[in-house]
PDB file of C-alpha atoms in Angstrom:
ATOM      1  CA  UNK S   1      -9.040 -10.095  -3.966  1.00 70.00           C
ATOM      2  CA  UNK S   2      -7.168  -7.701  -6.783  1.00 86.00           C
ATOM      3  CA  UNK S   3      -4.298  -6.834  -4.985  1.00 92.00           C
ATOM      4  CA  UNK S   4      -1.429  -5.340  -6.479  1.00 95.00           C
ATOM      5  CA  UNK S   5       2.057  -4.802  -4.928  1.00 97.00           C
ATOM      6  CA  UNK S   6       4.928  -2.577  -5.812  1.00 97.00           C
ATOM      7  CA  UNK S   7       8.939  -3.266  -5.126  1.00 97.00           C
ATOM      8  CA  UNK S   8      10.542  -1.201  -3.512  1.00 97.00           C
ATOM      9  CA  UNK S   9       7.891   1.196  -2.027  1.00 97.00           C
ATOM     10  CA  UNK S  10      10.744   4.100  -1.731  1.00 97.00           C
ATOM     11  CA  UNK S  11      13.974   4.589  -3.480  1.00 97.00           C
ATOM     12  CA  UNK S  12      16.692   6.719  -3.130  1.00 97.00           C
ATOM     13  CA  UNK S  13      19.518   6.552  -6.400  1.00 96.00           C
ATOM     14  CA  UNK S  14      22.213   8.712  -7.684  1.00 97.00           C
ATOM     15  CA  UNK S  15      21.753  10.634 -10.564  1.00 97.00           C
ATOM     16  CA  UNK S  16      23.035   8.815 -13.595  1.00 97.00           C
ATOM     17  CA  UNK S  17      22.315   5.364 -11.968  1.00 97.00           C
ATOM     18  CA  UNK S  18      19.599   3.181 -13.162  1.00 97.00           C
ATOM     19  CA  UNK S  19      16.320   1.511 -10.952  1.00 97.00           C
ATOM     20  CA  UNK S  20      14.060  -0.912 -11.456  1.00 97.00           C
ATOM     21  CA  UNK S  21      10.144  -0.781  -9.711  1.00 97.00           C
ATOM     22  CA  UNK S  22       8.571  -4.224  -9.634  1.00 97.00           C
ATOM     23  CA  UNK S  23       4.557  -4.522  -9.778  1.00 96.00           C
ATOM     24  CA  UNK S  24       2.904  -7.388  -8.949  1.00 96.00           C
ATOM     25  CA  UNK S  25      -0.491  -8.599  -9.296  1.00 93.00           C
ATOM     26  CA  UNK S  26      -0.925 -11.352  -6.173  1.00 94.00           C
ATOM     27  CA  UNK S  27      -4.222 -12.894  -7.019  1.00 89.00           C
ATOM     28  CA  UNK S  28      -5.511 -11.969 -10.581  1.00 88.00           C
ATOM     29  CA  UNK S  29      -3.872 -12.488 -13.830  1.00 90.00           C
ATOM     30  CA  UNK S  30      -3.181  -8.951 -15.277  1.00 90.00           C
ATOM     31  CA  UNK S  31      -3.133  -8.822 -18.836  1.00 89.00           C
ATOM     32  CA  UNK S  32      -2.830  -5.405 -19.186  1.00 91.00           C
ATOM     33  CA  UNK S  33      -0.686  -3.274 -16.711  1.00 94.00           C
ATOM     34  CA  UNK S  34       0.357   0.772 -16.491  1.00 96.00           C
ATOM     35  CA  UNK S  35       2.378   2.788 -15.090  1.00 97.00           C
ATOM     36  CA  UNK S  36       1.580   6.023 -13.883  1.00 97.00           C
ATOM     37  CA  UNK S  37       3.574   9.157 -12.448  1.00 97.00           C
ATOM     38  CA  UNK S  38       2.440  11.793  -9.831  1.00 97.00           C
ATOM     39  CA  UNK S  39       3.478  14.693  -8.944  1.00 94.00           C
ATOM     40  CA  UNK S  40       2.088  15.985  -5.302  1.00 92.00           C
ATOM     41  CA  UNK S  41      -1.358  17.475  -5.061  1.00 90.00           C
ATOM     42  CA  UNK S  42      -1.745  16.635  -9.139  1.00 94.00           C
ATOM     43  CA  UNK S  43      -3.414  14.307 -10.671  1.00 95.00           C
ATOM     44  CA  UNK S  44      -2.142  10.667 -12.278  1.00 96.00           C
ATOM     45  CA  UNK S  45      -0.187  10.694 -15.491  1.00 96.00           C
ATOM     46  CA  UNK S  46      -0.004   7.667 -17.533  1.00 96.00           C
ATOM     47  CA  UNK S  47       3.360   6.703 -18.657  1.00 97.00           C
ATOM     48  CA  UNK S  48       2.796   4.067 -20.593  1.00 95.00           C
ATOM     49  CA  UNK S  49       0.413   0.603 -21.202  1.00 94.00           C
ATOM     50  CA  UNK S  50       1.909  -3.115 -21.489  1.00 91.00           C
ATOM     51  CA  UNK S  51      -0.271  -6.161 -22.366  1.00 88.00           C
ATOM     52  CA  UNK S  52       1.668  -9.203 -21.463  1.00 83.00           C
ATOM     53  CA  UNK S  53       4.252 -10.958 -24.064  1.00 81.00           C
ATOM     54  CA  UNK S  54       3.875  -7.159 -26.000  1.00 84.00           C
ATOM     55  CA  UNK S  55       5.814  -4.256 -26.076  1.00 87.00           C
ATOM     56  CA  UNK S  56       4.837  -1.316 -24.179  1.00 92.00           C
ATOM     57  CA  UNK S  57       2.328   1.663 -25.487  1.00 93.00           C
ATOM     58  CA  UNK S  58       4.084   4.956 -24.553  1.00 95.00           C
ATOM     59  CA  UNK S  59       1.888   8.166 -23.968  1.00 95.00           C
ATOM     60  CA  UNK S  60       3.330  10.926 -25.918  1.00 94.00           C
ATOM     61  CA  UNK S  61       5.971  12.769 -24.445  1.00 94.00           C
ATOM     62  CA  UNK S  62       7.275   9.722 -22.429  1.00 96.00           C
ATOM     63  CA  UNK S  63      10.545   8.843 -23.324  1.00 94.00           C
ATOM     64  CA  UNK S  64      10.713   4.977 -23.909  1.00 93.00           C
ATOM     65  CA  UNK S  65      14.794   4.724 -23.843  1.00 95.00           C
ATOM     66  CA  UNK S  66      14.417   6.276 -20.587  1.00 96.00           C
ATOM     67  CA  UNK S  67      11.538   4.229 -18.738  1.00 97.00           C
ATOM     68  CA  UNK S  68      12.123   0.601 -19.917  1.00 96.00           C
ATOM     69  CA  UNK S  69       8.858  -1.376 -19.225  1.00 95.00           C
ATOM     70  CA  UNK S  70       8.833  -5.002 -19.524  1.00 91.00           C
ATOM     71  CA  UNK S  71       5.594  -6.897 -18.782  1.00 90.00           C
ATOM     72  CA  UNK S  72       6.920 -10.549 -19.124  1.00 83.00           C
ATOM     73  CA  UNK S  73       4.165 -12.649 -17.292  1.00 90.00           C
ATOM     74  CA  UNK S  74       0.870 -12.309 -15.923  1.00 90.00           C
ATOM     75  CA  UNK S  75       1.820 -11.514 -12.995  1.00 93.00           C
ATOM     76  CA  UNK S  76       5.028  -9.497 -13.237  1.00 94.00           C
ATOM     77  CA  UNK S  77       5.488  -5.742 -14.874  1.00 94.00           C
ATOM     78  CA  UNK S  78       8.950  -3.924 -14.276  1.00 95.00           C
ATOM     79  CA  UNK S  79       9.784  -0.526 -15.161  1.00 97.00           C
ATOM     80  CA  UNK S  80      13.112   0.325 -14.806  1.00 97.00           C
ATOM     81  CA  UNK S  81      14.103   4.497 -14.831  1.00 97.00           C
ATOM     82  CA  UNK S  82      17.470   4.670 -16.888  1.00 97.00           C
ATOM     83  CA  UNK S  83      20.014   7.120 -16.207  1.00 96.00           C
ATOM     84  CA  UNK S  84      18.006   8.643 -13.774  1.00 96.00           C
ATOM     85  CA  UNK S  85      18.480  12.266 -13.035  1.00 96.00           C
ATOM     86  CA  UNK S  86      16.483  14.444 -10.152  1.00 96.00           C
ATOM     87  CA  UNK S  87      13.830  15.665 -12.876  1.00 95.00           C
ATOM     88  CA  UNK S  88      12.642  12.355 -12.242  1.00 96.00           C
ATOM     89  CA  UNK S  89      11.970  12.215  -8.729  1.00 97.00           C
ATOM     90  CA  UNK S  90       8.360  11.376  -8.300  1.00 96.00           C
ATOM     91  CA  UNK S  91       5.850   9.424  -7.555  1.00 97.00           C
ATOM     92  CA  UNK S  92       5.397   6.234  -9.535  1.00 98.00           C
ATOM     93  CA  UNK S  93       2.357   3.789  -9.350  1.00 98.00           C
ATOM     94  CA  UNK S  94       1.379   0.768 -11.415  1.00 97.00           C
ATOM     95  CA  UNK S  95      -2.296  -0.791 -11.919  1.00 96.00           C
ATOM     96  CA  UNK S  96      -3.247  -3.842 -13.582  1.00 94.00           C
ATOM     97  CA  UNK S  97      -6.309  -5.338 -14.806  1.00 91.00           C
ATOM     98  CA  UNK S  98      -7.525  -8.570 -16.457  1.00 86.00           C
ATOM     99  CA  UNK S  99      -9.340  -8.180 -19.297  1.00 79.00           C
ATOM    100  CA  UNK S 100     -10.762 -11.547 -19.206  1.00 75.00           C
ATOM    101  CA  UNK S 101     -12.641 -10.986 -15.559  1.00 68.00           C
ATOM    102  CA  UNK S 102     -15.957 -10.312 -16.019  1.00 57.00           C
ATOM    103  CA  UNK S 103     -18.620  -8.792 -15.427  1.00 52.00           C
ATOM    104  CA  UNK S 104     -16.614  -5.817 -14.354  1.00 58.00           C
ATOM    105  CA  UNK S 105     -13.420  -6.204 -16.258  1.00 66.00           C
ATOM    106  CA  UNK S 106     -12.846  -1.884 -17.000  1.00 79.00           C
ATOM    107  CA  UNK S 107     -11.543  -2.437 -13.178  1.00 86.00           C
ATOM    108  CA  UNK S 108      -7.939  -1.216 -12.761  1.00 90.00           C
ATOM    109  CA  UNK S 109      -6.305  -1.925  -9.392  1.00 93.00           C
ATOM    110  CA  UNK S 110      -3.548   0.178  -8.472  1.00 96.00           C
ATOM    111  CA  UNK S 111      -0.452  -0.798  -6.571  1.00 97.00           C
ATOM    112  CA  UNK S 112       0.562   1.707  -3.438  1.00 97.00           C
ATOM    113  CA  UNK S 113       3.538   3.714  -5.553  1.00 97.00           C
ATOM    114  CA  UNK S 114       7.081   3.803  -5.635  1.00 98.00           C
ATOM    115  CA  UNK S 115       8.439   7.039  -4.253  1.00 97.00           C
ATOM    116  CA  UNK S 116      11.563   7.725  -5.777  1.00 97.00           C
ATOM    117  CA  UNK S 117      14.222  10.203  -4.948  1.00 97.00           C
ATOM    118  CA  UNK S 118      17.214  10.586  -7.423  1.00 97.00           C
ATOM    119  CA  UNK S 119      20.047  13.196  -6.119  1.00 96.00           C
TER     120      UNK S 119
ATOM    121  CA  UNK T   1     -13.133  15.711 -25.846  1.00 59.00           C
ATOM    122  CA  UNK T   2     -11.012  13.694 -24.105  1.00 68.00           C
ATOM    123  CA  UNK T   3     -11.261  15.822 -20.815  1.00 91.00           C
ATOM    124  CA  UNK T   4     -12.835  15.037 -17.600  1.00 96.00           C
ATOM    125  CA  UNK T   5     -13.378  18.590 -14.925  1.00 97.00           C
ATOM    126  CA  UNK T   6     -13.612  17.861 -11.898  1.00 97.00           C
ATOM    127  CA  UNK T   7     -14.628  19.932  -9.210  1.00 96.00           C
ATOM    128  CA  UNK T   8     -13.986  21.607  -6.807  1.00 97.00           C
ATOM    129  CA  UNK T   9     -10.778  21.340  -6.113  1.00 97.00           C
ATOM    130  CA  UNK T  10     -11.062  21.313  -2.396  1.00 97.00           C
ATOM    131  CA  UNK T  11     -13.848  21.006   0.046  1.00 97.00           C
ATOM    132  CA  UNK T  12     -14.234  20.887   3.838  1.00 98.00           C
ATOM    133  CA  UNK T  13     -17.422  19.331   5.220  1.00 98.00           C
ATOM    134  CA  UNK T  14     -18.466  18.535   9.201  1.00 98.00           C
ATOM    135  CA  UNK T  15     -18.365  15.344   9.991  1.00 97.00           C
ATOM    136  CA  UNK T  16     -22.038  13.632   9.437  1.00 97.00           C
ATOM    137  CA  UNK T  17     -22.495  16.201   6.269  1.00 98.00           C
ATOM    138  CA  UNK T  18     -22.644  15.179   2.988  1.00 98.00           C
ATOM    139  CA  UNK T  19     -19.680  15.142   0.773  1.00 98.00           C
ATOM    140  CA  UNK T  20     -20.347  16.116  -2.827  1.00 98.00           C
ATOM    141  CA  UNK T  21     -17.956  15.941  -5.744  1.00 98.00           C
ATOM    142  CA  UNK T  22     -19.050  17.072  -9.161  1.00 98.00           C
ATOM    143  CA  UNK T  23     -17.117  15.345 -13.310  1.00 98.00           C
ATOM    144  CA  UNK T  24     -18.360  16.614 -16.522  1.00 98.00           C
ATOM    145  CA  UNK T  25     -17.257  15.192 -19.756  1.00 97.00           C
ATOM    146  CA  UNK T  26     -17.599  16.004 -23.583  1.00 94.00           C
ATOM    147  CA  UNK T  27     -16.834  12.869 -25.201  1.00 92.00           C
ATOM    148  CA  UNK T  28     -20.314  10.745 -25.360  1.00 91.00           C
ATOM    149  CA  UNK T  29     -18.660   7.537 -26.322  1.00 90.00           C
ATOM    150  CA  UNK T  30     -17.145   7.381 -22.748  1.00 92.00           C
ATOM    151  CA  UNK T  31     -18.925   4.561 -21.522  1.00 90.00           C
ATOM    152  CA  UNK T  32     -17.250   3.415 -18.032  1.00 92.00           C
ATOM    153  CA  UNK T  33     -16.825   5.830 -14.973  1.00 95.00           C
ATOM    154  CA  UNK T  34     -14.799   4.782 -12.118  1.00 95.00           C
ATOM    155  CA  UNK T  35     -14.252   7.023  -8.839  1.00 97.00           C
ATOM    156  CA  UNK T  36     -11.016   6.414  -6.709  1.00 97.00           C
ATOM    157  CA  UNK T  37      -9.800   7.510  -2.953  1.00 98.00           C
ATOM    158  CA  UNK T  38      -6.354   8.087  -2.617  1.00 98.00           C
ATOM    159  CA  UNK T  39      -4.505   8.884   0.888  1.00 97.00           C
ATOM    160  CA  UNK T  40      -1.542  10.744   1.046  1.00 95.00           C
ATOM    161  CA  UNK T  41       1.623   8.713  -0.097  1.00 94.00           C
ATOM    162  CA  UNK T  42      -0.671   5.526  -1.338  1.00 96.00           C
ATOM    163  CA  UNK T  43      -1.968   4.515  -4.992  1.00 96.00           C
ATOM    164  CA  UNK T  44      -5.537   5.414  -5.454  1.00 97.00           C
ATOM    165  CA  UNK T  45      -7.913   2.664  -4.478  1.00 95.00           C
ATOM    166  CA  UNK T  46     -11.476   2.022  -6.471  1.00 93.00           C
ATOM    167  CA  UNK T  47     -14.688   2.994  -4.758  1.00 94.00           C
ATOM    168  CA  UNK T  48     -16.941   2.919  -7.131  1.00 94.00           C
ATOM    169  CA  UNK T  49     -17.660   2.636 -10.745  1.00 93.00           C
ATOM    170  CA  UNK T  50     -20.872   2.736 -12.948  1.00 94.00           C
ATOM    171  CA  UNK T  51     -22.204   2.673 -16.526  1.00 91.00           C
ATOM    172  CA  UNK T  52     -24.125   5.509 -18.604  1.00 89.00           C
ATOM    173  CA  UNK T  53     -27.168   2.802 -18.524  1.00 90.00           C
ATOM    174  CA  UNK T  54     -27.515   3.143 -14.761  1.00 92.00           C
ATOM    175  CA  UNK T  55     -28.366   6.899 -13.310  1.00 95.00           C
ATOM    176  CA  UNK T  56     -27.603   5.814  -9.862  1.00 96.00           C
ATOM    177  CA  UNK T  57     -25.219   3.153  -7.873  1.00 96.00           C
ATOM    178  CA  UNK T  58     -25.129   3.253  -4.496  1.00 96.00           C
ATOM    179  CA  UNK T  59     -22.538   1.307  -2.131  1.00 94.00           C
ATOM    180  CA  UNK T  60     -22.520   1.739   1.674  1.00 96.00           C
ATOM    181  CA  UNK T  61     -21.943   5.622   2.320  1.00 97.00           C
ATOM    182  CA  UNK T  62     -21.082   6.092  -1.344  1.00 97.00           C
ATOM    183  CA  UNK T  63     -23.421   6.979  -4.267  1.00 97.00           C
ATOM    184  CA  UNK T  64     -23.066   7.585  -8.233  1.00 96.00           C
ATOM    185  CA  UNK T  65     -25.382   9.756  -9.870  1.00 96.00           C
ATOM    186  CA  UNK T  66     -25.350   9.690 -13.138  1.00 96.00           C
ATOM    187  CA  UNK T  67     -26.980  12.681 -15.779  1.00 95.00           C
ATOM    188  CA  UNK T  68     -26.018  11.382 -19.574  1.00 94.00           C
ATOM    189  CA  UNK T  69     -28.101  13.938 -21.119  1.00 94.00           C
ATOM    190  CA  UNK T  70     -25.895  16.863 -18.723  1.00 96.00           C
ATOM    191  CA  UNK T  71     -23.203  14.746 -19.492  1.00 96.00           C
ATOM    192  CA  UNK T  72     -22.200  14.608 -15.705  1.00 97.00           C
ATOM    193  CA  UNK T  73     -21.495  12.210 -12.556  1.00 97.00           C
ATOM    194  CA  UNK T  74     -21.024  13.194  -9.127  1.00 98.00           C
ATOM    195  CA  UNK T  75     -20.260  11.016  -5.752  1.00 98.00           C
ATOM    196  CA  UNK T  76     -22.012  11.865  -3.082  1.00 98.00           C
ATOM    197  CA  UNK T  77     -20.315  10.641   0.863  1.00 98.00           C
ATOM    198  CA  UNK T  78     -22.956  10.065   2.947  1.00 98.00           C
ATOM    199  CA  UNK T  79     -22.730  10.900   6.895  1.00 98.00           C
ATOM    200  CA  UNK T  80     -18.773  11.955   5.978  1.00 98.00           C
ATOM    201  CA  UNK T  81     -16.394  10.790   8.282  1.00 98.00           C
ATOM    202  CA  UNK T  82     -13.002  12.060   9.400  1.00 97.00           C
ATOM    203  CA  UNK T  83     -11.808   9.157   7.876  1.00 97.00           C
ATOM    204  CA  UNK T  84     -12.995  10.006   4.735  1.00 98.00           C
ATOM    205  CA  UNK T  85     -10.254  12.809   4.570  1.00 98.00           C
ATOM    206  CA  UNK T  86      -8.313  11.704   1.579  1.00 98.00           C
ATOM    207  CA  UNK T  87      -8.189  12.811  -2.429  1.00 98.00           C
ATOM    208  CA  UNK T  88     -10.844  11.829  -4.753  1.00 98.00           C
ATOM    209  CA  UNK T  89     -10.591  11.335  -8.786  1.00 98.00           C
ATOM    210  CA  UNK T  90     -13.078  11.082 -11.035  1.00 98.00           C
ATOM    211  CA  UNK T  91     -11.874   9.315 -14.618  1.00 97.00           C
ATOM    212  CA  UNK T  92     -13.335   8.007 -17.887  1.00 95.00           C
ATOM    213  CA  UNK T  93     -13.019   5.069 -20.363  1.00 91.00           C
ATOM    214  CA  UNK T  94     -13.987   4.427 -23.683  1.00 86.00           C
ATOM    215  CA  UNK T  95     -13.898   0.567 -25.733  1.00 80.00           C
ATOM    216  CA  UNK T  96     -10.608   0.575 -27.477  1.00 77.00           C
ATOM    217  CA  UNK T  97      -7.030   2.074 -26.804  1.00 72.00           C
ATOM    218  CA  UNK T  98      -6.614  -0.644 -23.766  1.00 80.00           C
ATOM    219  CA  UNK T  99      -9.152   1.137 -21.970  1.00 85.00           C
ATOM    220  CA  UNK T 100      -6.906   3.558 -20.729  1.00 90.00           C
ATOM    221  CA  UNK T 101      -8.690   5.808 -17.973  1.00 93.00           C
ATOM    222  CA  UNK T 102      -8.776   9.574 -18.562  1.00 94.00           C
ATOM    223  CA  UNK T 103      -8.671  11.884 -15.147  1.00 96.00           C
ATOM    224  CA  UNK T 104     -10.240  14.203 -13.296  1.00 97.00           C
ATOM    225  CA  UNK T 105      -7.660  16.506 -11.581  1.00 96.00           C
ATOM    226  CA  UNK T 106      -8.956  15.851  -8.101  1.00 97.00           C
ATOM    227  CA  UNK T 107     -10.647  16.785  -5.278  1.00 98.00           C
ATOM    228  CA  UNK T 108      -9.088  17.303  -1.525  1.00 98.00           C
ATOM    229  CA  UNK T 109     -11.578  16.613   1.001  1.00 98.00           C
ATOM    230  CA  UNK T 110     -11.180  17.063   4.559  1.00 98.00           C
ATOM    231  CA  UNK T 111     -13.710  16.258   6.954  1.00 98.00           C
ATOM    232  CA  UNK T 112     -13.563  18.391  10.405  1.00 96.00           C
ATOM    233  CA  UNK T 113     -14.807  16.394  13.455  1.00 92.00           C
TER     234      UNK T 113
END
């Protein structure tokens, strides 16, 4: 159980072209999804936070014009890179979690990433 | 306060040795400590996870040990495991703020066979 896929799992766009990363949860209902970005051999940054039917909680720093994250279902959270440019060529991996799952429900359950390549 | 160190940064153990990987934290109202494995070009998966009421959780090869007074949790690997070679991360959550988990920085361990 708590499995979470990502869409595609590697990307290659043109800079100044948009792309969209699906995550999935396939057996839970996630109520609250994020999005993280790595860079190799560092640690996970969180973008940003989405509870379903609400807008997105950016970290600070994150542009949210630029990374357009839309968490429409319980099932479903897209983030879609905007005029993407090589600076953000990275790593990019979701996680979900339902809140209402207990007795364990801190448990996030990551996706396996989105490498994307912008030249 | 929101910090979690995690160390070392890299460690090489023989295979059947003990893996040990060391998080301290300031902020006492973190209440939730998860540990994930990561392999190269994968998301991290959850291991194991315990709360500041428990001072050990063991699962399989794995172990918590938990010191709230040191303010510190470490995961031990049991009879380690070329397998075992991947990335570790330590993290911390607190009630509120969606529960967002703060990160250790990682720990790259390779187990020689």
């Amino acid at each position: 159980g708590a499995v979470v896929s990502q869409h595609p799992s590697w990307v290659i766009c043109k800079s100044g072209t948009s792309v969209k990363i699906e995550c999935r949860s396939l057996d839970f209902q996630a109520t609250t999804m994020f999005w993280y970005r790595q860079f190799p051999k560092q640690s996970l940054m969180l973008m940003a936070t989405s509870n379903e039917g609400s807008k997105a909680t950016y970290e600070q720093g994150v542009e949210k014009d630029k990374f357009l994250i839309n968490h429409a279902s319980l099932t479903l959270s897209t983030l879609t890179v905007t005029s993407a440019h090589p600076e953000d060529s990275s790593f990019y991996i979701c996680s979900a979690r339902d809140d209402h799952r207990g007795p364990w429900i801190y448990e996030q359950y990551f996706g396996p990433g989105t490498r994307l390549t912008v030249t | 306060q929101q910090q979690v160190k995690q160390s070392p940064q890299s460690l090489i153990v023989q295979k059947g040795g003990i893996s040990i990987i060391n998080c301290a934290y300031e902020n006492t109202a973190f209440d939730y400590f998860p540990w994930y494995q990561q392999f190269p070009g994968k998301g991290p998966a959850l291991l194991i996870a315990i709360r500041p009421d428990v001072s050990e959780k063991k699962e399989g090869r794995f172990t918590i040990s938990f010191n709230k007074s040191a303010k510190q949790f470490s995961l031990h690997i049991m009879d380690s495991q070329p397998g075992d070679s991947a990335t570790y991360f330590c993290a911390a959550s607190i009630t509120g703020n969606n529960r967002k988990l703060i990160w250790g920085l990682g720990t790259s361990l390779a187990v020689n066979p």
